[in-house]
Amino acid sequence: PGLSDHPERSLMTITTLPVAPIEAPASGDRFSVPAHHFRVAVEAGLRAVDIRTQDRRSAGGAIHGALALDPHDALERLTPGTGDSLRTASADARWLLISDDGDDAEWLAWHLRARGVTGAAFLAGGHDALRRHRLNGDLAAGELAMISDHPQ
């Protein structure tokens, strides 16, 4: 059967290769971060990236301070050298990937590392584990001011 017979697989198998080869040294960084170390990891410089769908973010709550990406676009956006790369995407970027239960984030971390992004890690247990530990990210003062300026 072809990809059209399995539409759920088609988004996971179609990717764009970087324009130039990515070279990066092997890294001793941890591949997974336990949920109870979430804040420590962010304070140490990992950038939280929420790869849950918008529906799941709306239902389960946002992760404060996290970059929110559509899960179908995340690989291309976080890989340096693609036409869809974020400006901050680089081989030494330190992404902390967060999905619902951690599985999709682990898959993404493996693929980013295969593409040379050696600082990609995933949050073990995902957003579900953050909720169990009653953890969330922090809002910057400017974000709090913006929220408080909006009338209900």
mmCIF file of C-alpha atoms in Angstrom:
data_model
loop_
_atom_site.group_PDB
_atom_site.id
_atom_site.type_symbol
_atom_site.label_atom_id
_atom_site.label_comp_id
_atom_site.label_asym_id
_atom_site.label_seq_id
_atom_site.Cartn_x
_atom_site.Cartn_y
_atom_site.Cartn_z
ATOM 1 C CA PRO A 1 0.000 0.000 0.000
ATOM 2 C CA GLY A 2 1.127 3.538 -0.743
ATOM 3 C CA LEU A 3 1.141 6.614 1.479
ATOM 4 C CA SER A 4 -2.297 7.637 0.218
ATOM 5 C CA ASP A 5 -3.648 4.434 1.792
ATOM 6 C CA HIS A 6 -2.330 5.603 5.181
ATOM 7 C CA PRO A 7 -2.924 9.376 5.512
ATOM 8 C CA GLU A 8 -1.885 9.309 9.190
ATOM 9 C CA ARG A 9 1.621 8.274 8.096
ATOM 10 C CA SER A 10 1.999 10.682 5.226
ATOM 11 C CA LEU A 11 2.794 13.691 7.432
ATOM 12 C CA MET A 12 5.456 11.806 9.358
ATOM 13 C CA THR A 13 7.307 10.499 6.292
ATOM 14 C CA ILE A 14 7.516 13.567 4.052
ATOM 15 C CA THR A 15 10.420 15.785 5.056
ATOM 16 C CA THR A 16 12.717 18.339 3.507
ATOM 17 C CA LEU A 17 16.464 17.853 3.609
ATOM 18 C CA PRO A 18 18.622 20.776 4.748
ATOM 19 C CA VAL A 19 20.242 22.843 1.998
ATOM 20 C CA ALA A 20 23.737 22.088 3.314
ATOM 21 C CA PRO A 21 24.968 19.137 5.374
ATOM 22 C CA ILE A 22 24.792 19.724 9.105
ATOM 23 C CA GLU A 23 27.877 18.861 11.092
ATOM 24 C CA ALA A 24 27.940 18.829 14.857
ATOM 25 C CA PRO A 25 30.142 17.105 17.425
ATOM 26 C CA ALA A 26 28.689 14.399 19.638
ATOM 27 C CA SER A 27 27.218 15.869 22.777
ATOM 28 C CA GLY A 28 27.036 14.660 26.349
ATOM 29 C CA ASP A 29 23.706 16.405 26.890
ATOM 30 C CA ARG A 30 20.894 14.346 28.347
ATOM 31 C CA PHE A 31 18.385 13.032 25.865
ATOM 32 C CA SER A 32 15.411 13.084 28.242
ATOM 33 C CA VAL A 33 14.508 15.346 31.124
ATOM 34 C CA PRO A 34 12.278 14.087 33.956
ATOM 35 C CA ALA A 35 9.209 16.277 34.478
ATOM 36 C CA HIS A 36 10.260 17.202 38.014
ATOM 37 C CA HIS A 37 13.464 18.739 36.504
ATOM 38 C CA PHE A 38 11.519 20.879 34.010
ATOM 39 C CA ARG A 39 12.244 24.247 35.638
ATOM 40 C CA VAL A 40 15.884 23.351 36.305
ATOM 41 C CA ALA A 41 16.315 22.424 32.623
ATOM 42 C CA VAL A 42 14.750 25.672 31.425
ATOM 43 C CA GLU A 43 16.856 27.697 33.871
ATOM 44 C CA ALA A 44 19.924 25.863 32.533
ATOM 45 C CA GLY A 45 19.169 27.134 29.024
ATOM 46 C CA LEU A 46 16.910 24.575 27.358
ATOM 47 C CA ARG A 47 14.135 26.246 25.351
ATOM 48 C CA ALA A 48 10.747 24.624 25.952
ATOM 49 C CA VAL A 49 8.906 23.771 22.721
ATOM 50 C CA ASP A 50 5.278 22.676 22.974
ATOM 51 C CA ILE A 51 4.487 20.376 20.040
ATOM 52 C CA ARG A 52 0.927 19.506 21.050
ATOM 53 C CA THR A 53 -1.870 20.381 18.652
ATOM 54 C CA GLN A 54 -3.695 23.662 19.181
ATOM 55 C CA ASP A 55 -6.781 21.695 20.242
ATOM 56 C CA ARG A 56 -4.742 19.877 22.919
ATOM 57 C CA ARG A 57 -3.157 23.163 24.117
ATOM 58 C CA SER A 58 -6.622 24.720 24.352
ATOM 59 C CA ALA A 59 -8.006 21.734 26.243
ATOM 60 C CA GLY A 60 -5.039 21.066 28.541
ATOM 61 C CA GLY A 61 -3.598 24.530 28.986
ATOM 62 C CA ALA A 62 -0.610 26.354 27.598
ATOM 63 C CA ILE A 63 2.937 25.820 28.806
ATOM 64 C CA HIS A 64 3.965 29.301 29.882
ATOM 65 C CA GLY A 65 7.047 30.600 28.112
ATOM 66 C CA ALA A 66 7.192 27.703 25.638
ATOM 67 C CA LEU A 67 7.455 28.125 21.916
ATOM 68 C CA ALA A 68 4.290 26.531 20.465
ATOM 69 C CA LEU A 69 4.687 24.713 17.144
ATOM 70 C CA ASP A 70 2.292 22.617 15.133
ATOM 71 C CA PRO A 71 3.482 19.013 15.545
ATOM 72 C CA HIS A 72 3.431 18.461 11.770
ATOM 73 C CA ASP A 73 5.773 21.428 11.169
ATOM 74 C CA ALA A 74 8.112 21.080 14.155
ATOM 75 C CA LEU A 75 10.822 18.951 12.514
ATOM 76 C CA GLU A 76 11.291 21.364 9.608
ATOM 77 C CA ARG A 77 11.015 24.472 11.804
ATOM 78 C CA LEU A 78 13.636 23.258 14.319
ATOM 79 C CA THR A 79 16.084 21.840 11.750
ATOM 80 C CA PRO A 80 18.672 24.395 10.613
ATOM 81 C CA GLY A 81 19.133 24.974 6.899
ATOM 82 C CA THR A 82 15.616 24.227 5.619
ATOM 83 C CA GLY A 83 13.367 26.703 3.868
ATOM 84 C CA ASP A 84 11.044 26.608 6.891
ATOM 85 C CA SER A 85 13.684 26.835 9.648
ATOM 86 C CA LEU A 86 13.206 29.221 12.532
ATOM 87 C CA ARG A 87 15.914 31.896 12.731
ATOM 88 C CA THR A 88 17.026 30.377 16.036
ATOM 89 C CA ALA A 89 17.302 26.839 14.605
ATOM 90 C CA SER A 90 20.956 25.803 14.763
ATOM 91 C CA ALA A 91 23.033 22.692 15.364
ATOM 92 C CA ASP A 92 23.735 23.893 18.909
ATOM 93 C CA ALA A 93 20.131 24.859 19.763
ATOM 94 C CA ARG A 94 18.965 23.351 23.044
ATOM 95 C CA TRP A 95 15.328 22.402 22.541
ATOM 96 C CA LEU A 96 13.244 20.776 25.288
ATOM 97 C CA LEU A 97 10.444 19.141 23.329
ATOM 98 C CA ILE A 98 7.100 18.592 25.031
ATOM 99 C CA SER A 99 4.205 16.540 23.665
ATOM 100 C CA ASP A 100 1.100 15.167 25.372
ATOM 101 C CA ASP A 101 2.694 12.034 26.856
ATOM 102 C CA GLY A 102 6.315 12.448 25.717
ATOM 103 C CA ASP A 103 6.248 9.903 22.876
ATOM 104 C CA ASP A 104 5.970 12.358 19.967
ATOM 105 C CA ALA A 105 8.593 14.585 21.589
ATOM 106 C CA GLU A 106 10.972 11.629 21.883
ATOM 107 C CA TRP A 107 10.444 10.801 18.185
ATOM 108 C CA LEU A 108 11.153 14.432 17.268
ATOM 109 C CA ALA A 109 14.265 14.569 19.465
ATOM 110 C CA TRP A 110 15.667 11.463 17.751
ATOM 111 C CA HIS A 111 15.077 12.961 14.321
ATOM 112 C CA LEU A 112 16.556 16.330 15.257
ATOM 113 C CA ARG A 113 19.654 14.648 16.648
ATOM 114 C CA ALA A 114 19.948 12.609 13.444
ATOM 115 C CA ARG A 115 19.925 15.939 11.599
ATOM 116 C CA GLY A 116 22.759 17.263 13.771
ATOM 117 C CA VAL A 117 20.829 19.168 16.448
ATOM 118 C CA THR A 118 22.697 17.614 19.351
ATOM 119 C CA GLY A 119 20.983 19.660 22.083
ATOM 120 C CA ALA A 120 17.490 18.327 21.350
ATOM 121 C CA ALA A 121 15.921 16.626 24.356
ATOM 122 C CA PHE A 122 12.407 15.598 25.324
ATOM 123 C CA LEU A 123 10.401 15.902 28.512
ATOM 124 C CA ALA A 124 9.746 12.382 29.818
ATOM 125 C CA GLY A 125 6.017 11.930 30.300
ATOM 126 C CA GLY A 126 5.257 15.157 28.424
ATOM 127 C CA HIS A 127 2.580 17.628 29.421
ATOM 128 C CA ASP A 128 0.726 14.868 31.276
ATOM 129 C CA ALA A 129 3.695 14.547 33.643
ATOM 130 C CA LEU A 130 3.936 18.329 34.092
ATOM 131 C CA ARG A 131 0.303 18.365 35.158
ATOM 132 C CA ARG A 132 0.841 15.436 37.569
ATOM 133 C CA HIS A 133 3.716 17.384 39.160
ATOM 134 C CA ARG A 134 1.695 20.619 39.059
ATOM 135 C CA LEU A 135 4.416 22.360 37.070
ATOM 136 C CA ASN A 136 4.302 24.959 34.336
ATOM 137 C CA GLY A 137 6.687 27.443 32.791
ATOM 138 C CA ASP A 138 7.061 31.033 33.892
ATOM 139 C CA LEU A 139 5.500 34.083 32.308
ATOM 140 C CA ALA A 140 7.789 37.029 31.678
ATOM 141 C CA ALA A 141 6.794 40.367 33.245
ATOM 142 C CA GLY A 142 5.885 41.752 29.800
ATOM 143 C CA GLU A 143 3.595 38.788 29.156
ATOM 144 C CA LEU A 144 1.830 39.324 32.486
ATOM 145 C CA ALA A 145 1.381 43.024 31.715
ATOM 146 C CA MET A 146 -0.058 42.225 28.289
ATOM 147 C CA ILE A 147 -2.556 39.748 29.770
ATOM 148 C CA SER A 148 -3.632 42.157 32.529
ATOM 149 C CA ASP A 149 -4.175 44.976 29.981
ATOM 150 C CA HIS A 150 -6.796 42.939 28.115
ATOM 151 C CA PRO A 151 -10.295 43.452 29.493
ATOM 152 C CA GLN A 152 -12.411 40.354 29.999
#
